[in-house]
Short mmCIF file of C-alpha atoms in Angstrom, two decimals:
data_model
loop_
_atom_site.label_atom_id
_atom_site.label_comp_id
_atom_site.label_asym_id
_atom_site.label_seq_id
_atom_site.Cartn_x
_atom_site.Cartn_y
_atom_site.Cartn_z
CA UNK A 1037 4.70 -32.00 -23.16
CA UNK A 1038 2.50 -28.90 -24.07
CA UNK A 1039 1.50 -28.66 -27.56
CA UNK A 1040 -0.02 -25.39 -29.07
CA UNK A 1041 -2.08 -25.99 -32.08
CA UNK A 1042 -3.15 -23.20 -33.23
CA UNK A 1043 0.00 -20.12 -33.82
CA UNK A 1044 0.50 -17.89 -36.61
CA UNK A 1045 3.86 -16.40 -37.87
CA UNK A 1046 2.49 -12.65 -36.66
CA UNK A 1047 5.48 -11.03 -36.25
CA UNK A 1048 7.93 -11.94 -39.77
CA UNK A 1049 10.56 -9.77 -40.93
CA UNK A 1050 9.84 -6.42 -42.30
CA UNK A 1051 10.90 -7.13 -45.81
CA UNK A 1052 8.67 -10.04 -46.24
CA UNK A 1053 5.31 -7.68 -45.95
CA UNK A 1054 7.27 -5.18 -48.02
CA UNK A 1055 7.50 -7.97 -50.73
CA UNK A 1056 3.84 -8.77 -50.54
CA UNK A 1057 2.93 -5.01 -50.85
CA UNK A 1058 5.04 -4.62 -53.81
CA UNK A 1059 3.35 -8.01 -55.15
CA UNK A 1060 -0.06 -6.28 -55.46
CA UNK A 1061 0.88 -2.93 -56.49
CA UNK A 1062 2.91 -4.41 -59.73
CA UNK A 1063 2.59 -5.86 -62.63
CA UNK A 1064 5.27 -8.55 -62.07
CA UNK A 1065 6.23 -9.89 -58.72
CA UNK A 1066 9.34 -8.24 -57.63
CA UNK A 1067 12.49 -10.73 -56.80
CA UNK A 1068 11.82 -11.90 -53.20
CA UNK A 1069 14.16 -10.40 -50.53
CA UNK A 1070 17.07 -11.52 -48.77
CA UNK A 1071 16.06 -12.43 -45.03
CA UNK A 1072 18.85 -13.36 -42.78
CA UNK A 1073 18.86 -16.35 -40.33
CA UNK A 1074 19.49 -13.84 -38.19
CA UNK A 1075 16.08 -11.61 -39.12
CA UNK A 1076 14.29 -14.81 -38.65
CA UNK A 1077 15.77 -15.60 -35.33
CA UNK A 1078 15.21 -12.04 -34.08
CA UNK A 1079 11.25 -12.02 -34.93
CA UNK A 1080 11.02 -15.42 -33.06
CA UNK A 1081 13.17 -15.28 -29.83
CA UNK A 1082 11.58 -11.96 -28.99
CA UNK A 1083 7.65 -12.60 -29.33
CA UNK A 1084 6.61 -15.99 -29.93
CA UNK A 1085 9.42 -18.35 -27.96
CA UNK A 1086 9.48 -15.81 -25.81
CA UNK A 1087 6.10 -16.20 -24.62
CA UNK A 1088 5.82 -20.11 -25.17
CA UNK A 1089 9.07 -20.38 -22.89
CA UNK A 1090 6.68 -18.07 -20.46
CA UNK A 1091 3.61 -20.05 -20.70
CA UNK A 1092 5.42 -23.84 -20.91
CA UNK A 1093 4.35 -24.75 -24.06
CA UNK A 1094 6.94 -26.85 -25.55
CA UNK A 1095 5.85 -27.39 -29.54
CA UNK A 1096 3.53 -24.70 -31.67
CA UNK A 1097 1.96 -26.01 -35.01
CA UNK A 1098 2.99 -22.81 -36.79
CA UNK A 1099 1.56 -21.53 -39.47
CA UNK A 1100 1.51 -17.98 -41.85
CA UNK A 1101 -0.49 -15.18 -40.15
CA UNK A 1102 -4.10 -15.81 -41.46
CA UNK A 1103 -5.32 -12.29 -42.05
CA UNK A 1104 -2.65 -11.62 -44.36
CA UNK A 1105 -3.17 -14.82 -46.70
CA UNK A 1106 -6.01 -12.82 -48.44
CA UNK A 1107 -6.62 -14.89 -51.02
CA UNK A 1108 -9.04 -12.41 -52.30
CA UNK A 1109 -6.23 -9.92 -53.08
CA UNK A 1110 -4.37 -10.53 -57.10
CA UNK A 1111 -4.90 -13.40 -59.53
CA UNK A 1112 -4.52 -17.03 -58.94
CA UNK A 1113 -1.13 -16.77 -59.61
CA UNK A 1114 0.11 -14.32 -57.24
CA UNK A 1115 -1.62 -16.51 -54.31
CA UNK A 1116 0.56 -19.43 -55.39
CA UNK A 1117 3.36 -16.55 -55.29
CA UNK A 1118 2.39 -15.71 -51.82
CA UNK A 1119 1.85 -18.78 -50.39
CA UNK A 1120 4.90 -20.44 -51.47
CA UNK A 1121 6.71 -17.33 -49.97
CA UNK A 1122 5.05 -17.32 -46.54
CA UNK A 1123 5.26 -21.16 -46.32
CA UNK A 1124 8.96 -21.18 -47.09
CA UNK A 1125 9.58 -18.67 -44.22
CA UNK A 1126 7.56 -21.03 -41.90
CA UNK A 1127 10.24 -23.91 -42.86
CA UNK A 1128 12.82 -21.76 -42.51
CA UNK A 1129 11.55 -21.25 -38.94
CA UNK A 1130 10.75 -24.87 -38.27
CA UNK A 1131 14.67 -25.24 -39.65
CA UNK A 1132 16.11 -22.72 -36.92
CA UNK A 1133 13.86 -23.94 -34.42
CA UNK A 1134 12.90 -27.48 -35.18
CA UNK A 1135 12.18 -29.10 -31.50
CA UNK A 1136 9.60 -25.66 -30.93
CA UNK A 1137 7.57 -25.42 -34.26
CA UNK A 1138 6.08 -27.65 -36.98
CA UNK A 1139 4.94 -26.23 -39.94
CA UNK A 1140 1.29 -25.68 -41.66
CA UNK A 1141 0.75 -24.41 -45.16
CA UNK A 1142 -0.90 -21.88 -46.76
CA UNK A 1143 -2.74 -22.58 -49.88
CA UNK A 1144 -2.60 -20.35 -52.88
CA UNK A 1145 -6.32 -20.43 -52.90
CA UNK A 1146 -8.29 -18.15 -54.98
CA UNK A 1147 -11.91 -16.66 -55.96
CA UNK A 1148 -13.70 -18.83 -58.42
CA UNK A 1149 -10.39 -21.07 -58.63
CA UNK A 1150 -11.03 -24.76 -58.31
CA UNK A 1151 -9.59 -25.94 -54.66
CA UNK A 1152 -7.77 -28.96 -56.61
CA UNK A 1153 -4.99 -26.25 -58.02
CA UNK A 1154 -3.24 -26.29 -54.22
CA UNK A 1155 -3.01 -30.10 -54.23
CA UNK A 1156 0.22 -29.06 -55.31
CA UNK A 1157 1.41 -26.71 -52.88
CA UNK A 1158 0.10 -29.07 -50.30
CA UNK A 1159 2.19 -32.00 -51.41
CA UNK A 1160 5.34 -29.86 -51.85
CA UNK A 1161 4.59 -28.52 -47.86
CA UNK A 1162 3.90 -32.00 -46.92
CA UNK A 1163 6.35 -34.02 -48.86
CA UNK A 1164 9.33 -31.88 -48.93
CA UNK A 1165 9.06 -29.09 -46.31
CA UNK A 1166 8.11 -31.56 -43.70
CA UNK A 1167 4.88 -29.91 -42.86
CA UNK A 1168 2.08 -31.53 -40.64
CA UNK A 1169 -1.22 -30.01 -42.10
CA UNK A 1170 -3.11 -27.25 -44.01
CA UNK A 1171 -5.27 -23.78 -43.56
CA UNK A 1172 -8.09 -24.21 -45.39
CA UNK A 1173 -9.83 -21.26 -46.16
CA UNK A 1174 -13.80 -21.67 -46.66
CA UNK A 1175 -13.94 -18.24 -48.03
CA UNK A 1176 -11.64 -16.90 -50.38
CA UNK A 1177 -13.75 -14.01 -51.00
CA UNK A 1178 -12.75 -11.88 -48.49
CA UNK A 1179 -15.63 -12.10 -46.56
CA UNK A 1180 -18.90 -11.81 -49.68
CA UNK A 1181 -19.33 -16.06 -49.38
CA UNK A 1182 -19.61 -16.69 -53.16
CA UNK A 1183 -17.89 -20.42 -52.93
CA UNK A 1184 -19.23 -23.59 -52.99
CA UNK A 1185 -19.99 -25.19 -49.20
CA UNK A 1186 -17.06 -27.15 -48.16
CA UNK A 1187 -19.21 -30.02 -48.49
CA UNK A 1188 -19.86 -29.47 -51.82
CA UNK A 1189 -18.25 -32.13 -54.14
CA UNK A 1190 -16.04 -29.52 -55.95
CA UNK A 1191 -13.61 -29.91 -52.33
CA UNK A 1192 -13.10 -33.88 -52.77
CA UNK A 1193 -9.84 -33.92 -55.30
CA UNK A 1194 -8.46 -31.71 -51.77
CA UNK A 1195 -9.84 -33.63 -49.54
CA UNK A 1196 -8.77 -37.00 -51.60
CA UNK A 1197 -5.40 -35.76 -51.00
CA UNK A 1198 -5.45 -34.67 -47.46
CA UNK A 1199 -6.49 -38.45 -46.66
CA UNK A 1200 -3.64 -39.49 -48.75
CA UNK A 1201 -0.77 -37.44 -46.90
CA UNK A 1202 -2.41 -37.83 -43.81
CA UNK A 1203 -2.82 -34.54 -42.57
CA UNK A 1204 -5.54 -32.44 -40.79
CA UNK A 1205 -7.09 -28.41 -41.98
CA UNK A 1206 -7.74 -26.38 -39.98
CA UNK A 1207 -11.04 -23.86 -40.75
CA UNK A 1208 -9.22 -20.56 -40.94
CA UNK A 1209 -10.66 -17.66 -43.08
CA UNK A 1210 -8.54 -14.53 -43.49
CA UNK A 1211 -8.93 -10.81 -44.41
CA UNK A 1212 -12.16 -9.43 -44.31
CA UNK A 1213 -13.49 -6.74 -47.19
CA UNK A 1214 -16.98 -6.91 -46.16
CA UNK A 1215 -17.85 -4.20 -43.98
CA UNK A 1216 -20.53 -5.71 -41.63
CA UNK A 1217 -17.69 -8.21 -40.61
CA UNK A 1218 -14.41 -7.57 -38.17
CA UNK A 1219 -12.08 -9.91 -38.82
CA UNK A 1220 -11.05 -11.50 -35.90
CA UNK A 1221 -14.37 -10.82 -33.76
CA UNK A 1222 -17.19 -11.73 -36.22
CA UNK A 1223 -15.83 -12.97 -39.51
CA UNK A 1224 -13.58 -15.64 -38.06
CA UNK A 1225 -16.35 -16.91 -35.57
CA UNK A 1226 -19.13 -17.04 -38.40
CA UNK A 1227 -16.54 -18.76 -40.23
CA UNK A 1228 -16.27 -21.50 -37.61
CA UNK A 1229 -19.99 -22.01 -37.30
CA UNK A 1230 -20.64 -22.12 -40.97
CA UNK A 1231 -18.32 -25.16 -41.21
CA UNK A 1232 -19.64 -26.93 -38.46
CA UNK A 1233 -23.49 -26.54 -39.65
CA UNK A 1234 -22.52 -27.32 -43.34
CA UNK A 1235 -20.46 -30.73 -41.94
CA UNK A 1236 -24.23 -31.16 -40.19
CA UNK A 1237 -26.03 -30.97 -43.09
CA UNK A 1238 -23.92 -33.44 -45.39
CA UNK A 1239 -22.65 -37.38 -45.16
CA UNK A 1240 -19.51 -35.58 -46.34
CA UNK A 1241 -17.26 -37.96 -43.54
CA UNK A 1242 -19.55 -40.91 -44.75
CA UNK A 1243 -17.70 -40.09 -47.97
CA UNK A 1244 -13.70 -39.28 -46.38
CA UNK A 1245 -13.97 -41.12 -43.10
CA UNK A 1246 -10.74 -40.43 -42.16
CA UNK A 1247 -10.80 -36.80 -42.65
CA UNK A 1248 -10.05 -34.53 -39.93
CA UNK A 1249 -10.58 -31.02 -39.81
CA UNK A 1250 -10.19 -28.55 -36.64
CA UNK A 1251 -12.78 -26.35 -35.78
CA UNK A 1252 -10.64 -23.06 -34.09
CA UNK A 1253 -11.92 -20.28 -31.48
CA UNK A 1254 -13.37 -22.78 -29.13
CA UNK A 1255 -15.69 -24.04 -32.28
CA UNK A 1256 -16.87 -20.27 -32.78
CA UNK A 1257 -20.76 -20.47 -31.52
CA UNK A 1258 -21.31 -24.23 -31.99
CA UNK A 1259 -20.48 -25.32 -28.05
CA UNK A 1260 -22.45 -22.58 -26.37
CA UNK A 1261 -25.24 -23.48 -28.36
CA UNK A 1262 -24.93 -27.28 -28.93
CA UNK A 1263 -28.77 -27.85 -28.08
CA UNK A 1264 -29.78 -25.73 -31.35
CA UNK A 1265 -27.14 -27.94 -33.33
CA UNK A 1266 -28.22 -30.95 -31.39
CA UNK A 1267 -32.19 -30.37 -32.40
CA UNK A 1268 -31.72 -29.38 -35.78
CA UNK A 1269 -29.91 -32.26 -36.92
CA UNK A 1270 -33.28 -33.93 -34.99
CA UNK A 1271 -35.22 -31.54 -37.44
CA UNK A 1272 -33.42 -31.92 -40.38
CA UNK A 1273 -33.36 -35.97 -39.85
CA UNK A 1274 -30.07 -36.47 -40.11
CA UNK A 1275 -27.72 -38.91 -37.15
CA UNK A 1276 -26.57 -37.81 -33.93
CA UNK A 1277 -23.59 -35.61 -34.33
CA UNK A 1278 -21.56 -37.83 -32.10
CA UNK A 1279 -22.01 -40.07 -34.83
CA UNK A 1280 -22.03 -37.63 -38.05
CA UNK A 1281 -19.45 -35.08 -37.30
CA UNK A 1282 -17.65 -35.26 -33.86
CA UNK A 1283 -15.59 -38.29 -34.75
CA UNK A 1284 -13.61 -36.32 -37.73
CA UNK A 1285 -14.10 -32.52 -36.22
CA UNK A 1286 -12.24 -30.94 -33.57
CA UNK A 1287 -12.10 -27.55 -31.50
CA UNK A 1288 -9.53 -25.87 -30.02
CA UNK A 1289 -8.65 -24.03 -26.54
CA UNK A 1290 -8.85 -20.50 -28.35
CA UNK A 1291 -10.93 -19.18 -25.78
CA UNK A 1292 -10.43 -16.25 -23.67
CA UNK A 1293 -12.18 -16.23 -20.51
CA UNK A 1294 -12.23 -19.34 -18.09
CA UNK A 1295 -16.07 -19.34 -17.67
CA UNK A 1296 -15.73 -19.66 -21.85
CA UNK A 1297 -13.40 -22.73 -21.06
CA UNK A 1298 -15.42 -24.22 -18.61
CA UNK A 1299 -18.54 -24.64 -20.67
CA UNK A 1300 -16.25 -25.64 -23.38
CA UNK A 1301 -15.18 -28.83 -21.22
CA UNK A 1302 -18.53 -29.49 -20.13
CA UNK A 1303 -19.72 -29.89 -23.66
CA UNK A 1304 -17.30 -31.24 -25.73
CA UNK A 1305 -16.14 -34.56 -25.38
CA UNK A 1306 -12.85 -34.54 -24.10
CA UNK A 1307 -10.99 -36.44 -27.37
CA UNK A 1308 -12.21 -33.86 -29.32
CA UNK A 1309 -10.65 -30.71 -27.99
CA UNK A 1310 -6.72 -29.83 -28.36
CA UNK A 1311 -5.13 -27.01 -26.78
CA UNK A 1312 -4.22 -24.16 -28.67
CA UNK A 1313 -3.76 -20.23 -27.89
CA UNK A 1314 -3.38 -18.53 -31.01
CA UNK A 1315 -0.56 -16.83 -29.81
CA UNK A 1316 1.00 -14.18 -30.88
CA UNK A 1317 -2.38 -13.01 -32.68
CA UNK A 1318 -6.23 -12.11 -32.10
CA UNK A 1319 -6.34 -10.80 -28.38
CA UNK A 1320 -2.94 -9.60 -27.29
CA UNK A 1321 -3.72 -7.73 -24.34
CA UNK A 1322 -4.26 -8.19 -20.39
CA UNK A 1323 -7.38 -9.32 -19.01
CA UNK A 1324 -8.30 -6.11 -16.30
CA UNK A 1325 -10.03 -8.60 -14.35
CA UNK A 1326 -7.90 -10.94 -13.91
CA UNK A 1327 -3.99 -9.30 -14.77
CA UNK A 1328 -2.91 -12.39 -17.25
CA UNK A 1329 -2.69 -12.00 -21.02
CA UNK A 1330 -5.99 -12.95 -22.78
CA UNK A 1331 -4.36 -15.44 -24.74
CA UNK A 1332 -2.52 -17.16 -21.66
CA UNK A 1333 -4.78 -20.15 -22.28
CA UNK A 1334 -3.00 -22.92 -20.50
CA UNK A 1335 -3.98 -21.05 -17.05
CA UNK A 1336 -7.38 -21.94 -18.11
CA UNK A 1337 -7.28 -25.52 -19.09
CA UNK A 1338 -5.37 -25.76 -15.77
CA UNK A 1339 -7.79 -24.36 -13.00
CA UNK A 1340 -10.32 -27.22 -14.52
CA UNK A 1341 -9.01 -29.60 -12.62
CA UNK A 1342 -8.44 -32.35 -14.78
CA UNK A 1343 -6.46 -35.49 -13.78
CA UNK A 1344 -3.28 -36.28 -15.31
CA UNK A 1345 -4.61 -38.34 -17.99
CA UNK A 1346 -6.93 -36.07 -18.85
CA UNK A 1347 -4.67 -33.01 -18.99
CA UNK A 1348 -2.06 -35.07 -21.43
CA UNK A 1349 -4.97 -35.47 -23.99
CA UNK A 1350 -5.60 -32.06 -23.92
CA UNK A 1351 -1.99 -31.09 -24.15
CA UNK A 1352 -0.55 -33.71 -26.01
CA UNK A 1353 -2.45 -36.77 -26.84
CA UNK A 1354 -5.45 -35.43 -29.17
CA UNK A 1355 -2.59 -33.45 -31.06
CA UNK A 1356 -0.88 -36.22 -31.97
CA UNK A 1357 -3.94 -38.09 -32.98
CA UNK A 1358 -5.12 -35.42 -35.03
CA UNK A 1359 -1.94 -34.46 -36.37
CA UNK A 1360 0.12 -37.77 -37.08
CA UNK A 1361 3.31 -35.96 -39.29
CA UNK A 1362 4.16 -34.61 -35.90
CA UNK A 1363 5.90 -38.28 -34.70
CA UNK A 1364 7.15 -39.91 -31.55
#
């Protein structure tokens, strides 16, 4: 089996981004829309499944598109709004198509709003939508970096609960307003980074050793230069990171050359990297020198030549470790 970890609801019916556009230009949130089984099946079958059915992945953890959760846009309450609307239409999905996509949620986070208001939106994705884990964005700004490290001990009421449902976060930032940033080819990959030195610098999995959180893009700088991260936790005295961070923090396959991939492998131990494509979402198009889709990852993972074993931990294995909600 070929699970995906790392897909994004990119294509959802018109009239949900029409909602969300009249969201932030009123006063009151208009009544959400009527979508169709049929709407939902229509934006799935054509793009995403499509695609998976292509590539032979079996399972995607799916999730809302991540540059539209813009936590930075409206008040606290019209994130909760939001995110309760675009997780909802991932259940729905994970309804119509339950043996291809399990859901991750959203959180109605919010500038300057403490991270423990989306416990609740968490449990309700987790307990009752049947969801296997959580976006978490490190930056609800929008791209200006005014919060707290996630290391800081304003994230441990989250973090409390994440070890109490049992479920992973993925690293994801969203929408970028800072205009030294593009969103998908420098704000997302300093994102990634960022977490990775601040889990470095802290004991915070000393504190939550059972915390997991994935690293996506590959780990954004950290495994092409893993001798700087290497020597400065030498410099800055704290443990080896096999010991510190790489038993609770994991990378995906979200890379988009093989020479990218290869490096990747050589680096990273093997139980900590899952395979994931981000698919339908950051780099759509076909590769000139090669004539396969960017984003046709498993081709990648494949031409490394790893045994059997291997290539089932990769595929399969370290998803289900990381993400237990998913089952037998």
């Amino acid at each position: 089996m070929i699970i995906d970890c790392h897909g994004h609801y990119t294509t959802v019916p018109q009239a949900h981004t029409d909602w969300r556009k009249a969201q932030l230009a009123g006063e009151t949130a208009p009544a959400y829309p009527v979508i169709s089984d049929d709407e939902i099946r229509e934006s799935i079958e054509g793009s995403q499944l499509r695609l998976m059915r292509e590539r032979g992945v079996d399972l995607t953890i799916f999730s809302p598109r991540a540059s539209a959760m813009a936590h930075h846009e409206g008040t606290e309450e019209t994130s909760r709004q939001w995110a309760a609307a675009c997780n909802d239409l991932i259940y729905r999905v994970t309804q119509l198509f339950p043996s291809s996509f399990a859901g991750v949620c959203q959180l109605p986070q919010s500038p300057g709003v403490p991270i423990a208001n989306s416990i609740g939106e968490l449990r309700r994705c987790v307990e009752e939508l049947g969801f296997v884990g959580c976006n978490l964005n490190p930056d609800p700004s929008g791209g200006h970096w005014n919060s707290a490290p996630l290391t800081d001990r304003s994230w441990y009421p989250f973090y409390e609960a994440m070890v109490e449902l049992d479920v992973p976060a993925m690293v994801h930032v969203s929408a970028v307003t800072n205009p030294n940033f593009h969103a998908t080819g420098s704000a997302y990959l300093n994102a990634d980074t960022t977490a990775f030195m601040q889990f470095l610098q802290s004991d915070l999995f000393k504190d939550f050793p059972d915390l997991r959180m994935i690293i996506p893009h590959g780990g954004g700088a950290v495994p092409y230069h893993w001798g700087r991260f290497r020597g400065l936790a030498d410099m800055l005295d704290r443990p080896p990171l096999a010991e510190s961070v790489m038993r609770n923090v994991f990378f995906d396959t979200c890379v988009y050359h093989q020479p990218g991939i290869n490096l990747l492998f050589e680096v990273i131990d093997l139980d900590n990297l899952m395979f994931g494509s981000e698919m339908v979402g950051a780099v759509r198009g076909i590769d000139p020198t090669t004539g396969h889709y960017f984003d046709d990852t498993r081709r990648y993972v494949e031409a490394l030549g790893l045994s059997e074993d291997d290539r089932a931990r990769v595929f399969e294995g370290n998803a289900r470790r990381v993400y237990p909600r998913l089952g037998l």
